């Protein structure tokens, strides 16, 4: 019981951690490609409104290409946060195991993004006294390793069995500022390397469509004031896979 409380506390600290970072990670592309001609696409939304869109296509039996994008526009009384991110990549995938239902994927890619933040200060009468505006553009390179399985366990809901399968990934992202303006004045640019372990669960609704829950951590290898590890991933979404090998029950 104590261990469970510690786990809940740890997850809560991650979820409610300060959004001090200008880098907002997107949901990693985990397409689970299995053969030539397969297409995977997915859309995900976090509890804070960060939307991610992923796509992948297997151009051969072992090589796939990726596309990902993310967008968020949060406007609050004292803080605004807006970001855009686009990335492309490619790499190797292979199936293995007794029924070829386990999948290993290794991808690398490149992208770019933009973050705008506004911080507002008010006095005791709720009158605006100061506004701090930040505008950042950055480049991103990444490499990630995905491991997943199409072997399913059944979850019974409302008298119906829904197959459940799981996967994990480790993404290493290097994010480097191109420009950093604060109240229209140039600032010292920052960069960081992030370790992002990802865990996802999929519930199959049909041969092509699955619901997905994704969670992750975000750890920066360097101490930075702005390009820090202040954001993690907790999303729900849907994924489609067409043209792949059939799942084994």
Short mmCIF file of C-alpha atoms in Angstrom, two decimals:
data_model
loop_
_atom_site.label_atom_id
_atom_site.label_comp_id
_atom_site.label_asym_id
_atom_site.label_seq_id
_atom_site.Cartn_x
_atom_site.Cartn_y
_atom_site.Cartn_z
CA UNK A 1 0.00 0.00 0.00
CA UNK A 2 2.81 2.44 0.88
CA UNK A 3 4.50 1.69 -2.44
CA UNK A 4 1.26 2.50 -4.27
CA UNK A 5 1.00 5.85 -2.47
CA UNK A 6 4.60 6.65 -3.40
CA UNK A 7 3.89 5.85 -7.03
CA UNK A 8 0.80 8.07 -7.06
CA UNK A 9 2.76 10.88 -5.44
CA UNK A 10 5.53 10.55 -8.03
CA UNK A 11 3.05 10.66 -10.92
CA UNK A 12 1.28 13.65 -9.39
CA UNK A 13 4.55 15.54 -9.09
CA UNK A 14 5.29 14.92 -12.75
CA UNK A 15 1.80 15.92 -13.85
CA UNK A 16 1.62 19.09 -11.80
CA UNK A 17 5.23 20.09 -12.27
CA UNK A 18 5.95 23.66 -13.24
CA UNK A 19 5.67 24.53 -16.92
CA UNK A 20 8.94 26.46 -16.75
CA UNK A 21 10.27 24.91 -19.95
CA UNK A 22 9.80 26.47 -23.37
CA UNK A 23 10.00 22.95 -24.86
CA UNK A 24 6.71 21.06 -24.96
CA UNK A 25 7.30 17.45 -26.12
CA UNK A 26 4.94 15.85 -28.60
CA UNK A 27 3.65 12.28 -28.46
CA UNK A 28 6.38 10.09 -30.00
CA UNK A 29 5.55 8.23 -33.18
CA UNK A 30 5.12 4.54 -32.29
CA UNK A 31 3.49 3.16 -35.46
CA UNK A 32 4.11 -0.57 -34.86
CA UNK A 33 4.87 -1.13 -38.56
CA UNK A 34 5.08 -4.77 -39.59
CA UNK A 35 5.36 -5.02 -43.39
CA UNK A 36 5.69 -3.08 -46.64
CA UNK A 37 2.73 -0.87 -47.55
CA UNK A 38 1.42 -0.47 -44.01
CA UNK A 39 0.18 2.96 -42.94
CA UNK A 40 -0.22 4.19 -39.36
CA UNK A 41 -1.85 7.42 -38.30
CA UNK A 42 -2.84 8.81 -34.92
CA UNK A 43 -4.19 11.81 -33.10
CA UNK A 44 -3.59 12.51 -29.39
CA UNK A 45 -4.57 15.22 -26.91
CA UNK A 46 -3.11 15.89 -23.48
CA UNK A 47 -5.06 16.94 -20.39
CA UNK A 48 -3.55 20.41 -20.82
CA UNK A 49 -4.55 20.78 -24.48
CA UNK A 50 -1.36 19.81 -26.31
CA UNK A 51 -2.48 18.09 -29.54
CA UNK A 52 -0.19 15.71 -31.48
CA UNK A 53 -0.67 14.22 -34.95
CA UNK A 54 1.46 11.27 -36.12
CA UNK A 55 1.80 9.43 -39.40
CA UNK A 56 4.06 6.63 -40.68
CA UNK A 57 4.39 4.52 -43.82
CA UNK A 58 6.41 1.35 -44.47
CA UNK A 59 8.19 1.85 -47.80
CA UNK A 60 9.71 -1.64 -47.57
CA UNK A 61 9.52 -4.65 -45.25
CA UNK A 62 12.06 -3.07 -42.89
CA UNK A 63 12.16 0.70 -43.55
CA UNK A 64 9.55 3.28 -42.60
CA UNK A 65 9.17 7.06 -42.82
CA UNK A 66 7.59 9.27 -40.14
CA UNK A 67 5.80 12.60 -39.88
CA UNK A 68 4.70 14.29 -36.66
CA UNK A 69 3.22 17.62 -35.65
CA UNK A 70 2.02 19.22 -32.44
CA UNK A 71 0.09 22.36 -31.50
CA UNK A 72 -1.04 24.00 -28.29
CA UNK A 73 -2.65 27.36 -27.55
CA UNK A 74 -3.41 27.94 -23.86
CA UNK A 75 -4.61 31.38 -22.75
CA UNK A 76 -5.08 32.05 -19.05
CA UNK A 77 -5.42 35.06 -16.80
CA UNK A 78 -1.75 35.36 -15.89
CA UNK A 79 -0.02 33.16 -18.48
CA UNK A 80 -0.31 32.28 -22.17
CA UNK A 81 1.51 29.36 -23.77
CA UNK A 82 1.48 28.67 -27.51
CA UNK A 83 3.67 26.26 -29.43
CA UNK A 84 4.01 24.57 -32.81
CA UNK A 85 6.27 21.64 -33.70
CA UNK A 86 6.84 19.69 -36.93
CA UNK A 87 9.28 16.81 -37.45
CA UNK A 88 10.09 14.12 -40.01
CA UNK A 89 12.14 10.98 -39.73
CA UNK A 90 12.71 7.42 -40.81
CA UNK A 91 14.30 4.18 -39.76
CA UNK A 92 14.25 0.45 -39.34
CA UNK A 93 11.57 -1.92 -38.08
CA UNK A 94 11.36 -5.68 -37.71
CA UNK A 95 8.97 -8.27 -36.33
CA UNK A 96 10.13 -11.23 -34.30
CA UNK A 97 8.97 -13.81 -31.76
CA UNK A 98 7.17 -17.14 -32.11
CA UNK A 99 4.31 -15.61 -34.15
CA UNK A 100 6.11 -12.45 -35.36
CA UNK A 101 3.84 -10.40 -33.11
CA UNK A 102 6.62 -8.44 -31.39
CA UNK A 103 7.98 -5.32 -33.06
CA UNK A 104 11.27 -3.47 -32.72
CA UNK A 105 11.57 -0.02 -34.32
CA UNK A 106 14.57 2.34 -34.45
CA UNK A 107 13.96 5.82 -35.86
CA UNK A 108 15.82 9.10 -36.16
CA UNK A 109 14.52 12.47 -37.27
CA UNK A 110 14.75 16.23 -37.46
CA UNK A 111 12.28 19.03 -36.84
CA UNK A 112 11.66 22.55 -35.74
CA UNK A 113 9.32 24.43 -33.46
CA UNK A 114 8.22 27.75 -32.09
CA UNK A 115 7.07 28.74 -28.60
CA UNK A 116 5.46 32.01 -27.50
CA UNK A 117 4.85 32.72 -23.82
CA UNK A 118 3.34 35.68 -22.00
CA UNK A 119 3.47 36.26 -18.25
CA UNK A 120 1.27 38.94 -16.69
CA UNK A 121 1.57 40.49 -13.22
CA UNK A 122 -1.37 42.11 -11.42
CA UNK A 123 -1.60 44.22 -8.29
CA UNK A 124 -3.98 43.63 -5.37
CA UNK A 125 -6.80 45.28 -7.34
CA UNK A 126 -6.26 42.92 -10.29
CA UNK A 127 -4.84 45.73 -12.42
CA UNK A 128 -2.18 44.68 -14.93
CA UNK A 129 1.20 46.04 -13.89
CA UNK A 130 3.67 44.13 -16.08
CA UNK A 131 3.81 41.81 -19.10
CA UNK A 132 6.77 39.61 -20.00
CA UNK A 133 6.77 38.28 -23.58
CA UNK A 134 9.03 35.45 -24.80
CA UNK A 135 9.42 34.25 -28.40
CA UNK A 136 11.56 31.22 -29.13
CA UNK A 137 12.32 29.18 -32.24
CA UNK A 138 14.33 25.96 -32.07
CA UNK A 139 15.66 22.95 -33.97
CA UNK A 140 15.20 19.40 -32.78
CA UNK A 141 16.96 16.14 -33.63
CA UNK A 142 15.95 12.84 -32.10
CA UNK A 143 16.60 9.12 -32.04
CA UNK A 144 14.21 6.63 -30.50
CA UNK A 145 13.81 2.92 -29.97
CA UNK A 146 10.31 1.39 -29.79
CA UNK A 147 9.37 -2.03 -28.50
CA UNK A 148 5.78 -3.23 -28.71
CA UNK A 149 3.73 -6.37 -29.05
CA UNK A 150 0.54 -7.24 -30.91
CA UNK A 151 -0.05 -10.09 -28.49
CA UNK A 152 -3.21 -9.12 -26.62
CA UNK A 153 -4.87 -9.54 -23.26
CA UNK A 154 -8.62 -9.11 -23.12
CA UNK A 155 -10.44 -6.41 -21.16
CA UNK A 156 -14.14 -7.13 -20.72
CA UNK A 157 -16.40 -4.05 -20.74
CA UNK A 158 -20.20 -4.03 -20.99
CA UNK A 159 -20.21 -7.69 -21.95
CA UNK A 160 -17.67 -7.26 -24.76
CA UNK A 161 -14.00 -8.29 -24.86
CA UNK A 162 -11.55 -5.62 -26.00
CA UNK A 163 -7.98 -6.77 -26.80
CA UNK A 164 -5.31 -4.78 -24.94
CA UNK A 165 -1.63 -4.56 -25.90
CA UNK A 166 1.29 -2.52 -24.64
CA UNK A 167 4.47 -0.85 -25.80
CA UNK A 168 7.36 1.28 -24.66
CA UNK A 169 9.87 3.63 -26.25
CA UNK A 170 12.91 5.66 -25.33
CA UNK A 171 13.42 8.93 -27.20
CA UNK A 172 16.57 11.03 -26.93
CA UNK A 173 15.94 14.57 -28.17
CA UNK A 174 18.48 17.35 -28.71
CA UNK A 175 16.69 20.72 -28.73
CA UNK A 176 18.65 23.88 -29.59
CA UNK A 177 17.30 27.43 -29.72
CA UNK A 178 17.66 29.28 -33.02
CA UNK A 179 16.29 32.58 -31.69
CA UNK A 180 15.25 33.82 -28.25
CA UNK A 181 13.56 37.21 -27.91
CA UNK A 182 12.32 38.56 -24.60
CA UNK A 183 10.27 41.77 -24.80
CA UNK A 184 11.81 42.28 -28.27
CA UNK A 185 15.37 42.03 -26.90
CA UNK A 186 17.67 39.19 -27.95
CA UNK A 187 18.65 36.75 -25.21
CA UNK A 188 21.36 34.15 -24.75
CA UNK A 189 20.21 31.00 -26.51
CA UNK A 190 19.96 27.68 -24.68
CA UNK A 191 19.92 24.03 -25.64
CA UNK A 192 19.44 20.73 -23.89
CA UNK A 193 19.31 17.00 -24.40
CA UNK A 194 16.22 15.23 -23.10
CA UNK A 195 15.66 11.59 -22.17
CA UNK A 196 12.00 10.72 -22.69
CA UNK A 197 10.88 7.21 -21.66
CA UNK A 198 7.38 6.51 -22.99
CA UNK A 199 4.79 3.88 -22.11
CA UNK A 200 1.57 3.32 -24.06
CA UNK A 201 -1.46 1.08 -23.84
CA UNK A 202 -3.75 0.33 -26.78
CA UNK A 203 -7.30 -1.05 -26.75
CA UNK A 204 -8.38 -2.48 -30.09
CA UNK A 205 -11.83 -1.49 -31.28
CA UNK A 206 -11.45 -3.17 -34.69
CA UNK A 207 -8.70 -4.65 -36.86
CA UNK A 208 -7.68 -1.11 -37.87
CA UNK A 209 -8.64 1.20 -34.99
CA UNK A 210 -7.23 1.35 -31.45
CA UNK A 211 -7.58 3.74 -28.54
CA UNK A 212 -4.26 4.72 -26.95
CA UNK A 213 -3.20 6.09 -23.58
CA UNK A 214 0.35 7.47 -23.42
CA UNK A 215 2.44 8.51 -20.43
CA UNK A 216 6.06 9.58 -20.20
CA UNK A 217 8.81 11.24 -18.25
CA UNK A 218 11.03 14.09 -19.43
CA UNK A 219 14.56 14.44 -18.05
CA UNK A 220 17.10 17.06 -19.10
CA UNK A 221 20.78 16.17 -19.06
CA UNK A 222 21.78 19.81 -18.48
CA UNK A 223 20.61 22.43 -16.01
CA UNK A 224 18.89 25.21 -17.96
CA UNK A 225 16.62 28.09 -16.97
CA UNK A 226 14.34 28.06 -20.03
CA UNK A 227 15.14 24.92 -22.06
CA UNK A 228 14.51 22.66 -19.08
CA UNK A 229 12.61 19.44 -18.46
CA UNK A 230 9.40 20.94 -17.11
CA UNK A 231 6.81 19.12 -19.22
CA UNK A 232 5.78 15.46 -19.52
CA UNK A 233 3.27 13.57 -21.67
CA UNK A 234 -0.11 12.28 -20.51
CA UNK A 235 -2.47 11.86 -23.47
CA UNK A 236 -5.40 9.92 -24.83
CA UNK A 237 -5.95 9.37 -28.53
CA UNK A 238 -6.77 7.05 -31.41
CA UNK A 239 -4.52 5.15 -33.80
CA UNK A 240 -5.26 3.43 -37.11
CA UNK A 241 -3.10 0.80 -38.80
CA UNK A 242 -3.98 -0.47 -42.28
CA UNK A 243 -2.09 -2.90 -44.49
CA UNK A 244 -0.14 -4.61 -41.70
CA UNK A 245 0.11 -8.17 -40.47
CA UNK A 246 -2.96 -9.41 -38.64
CA UNK A 247 -2.80 -9.44 -34.83
CA UNK A 248 -2.52 -12.79 -33.07
CA UNK A 249 -4.90 -13.35 -30.16
#
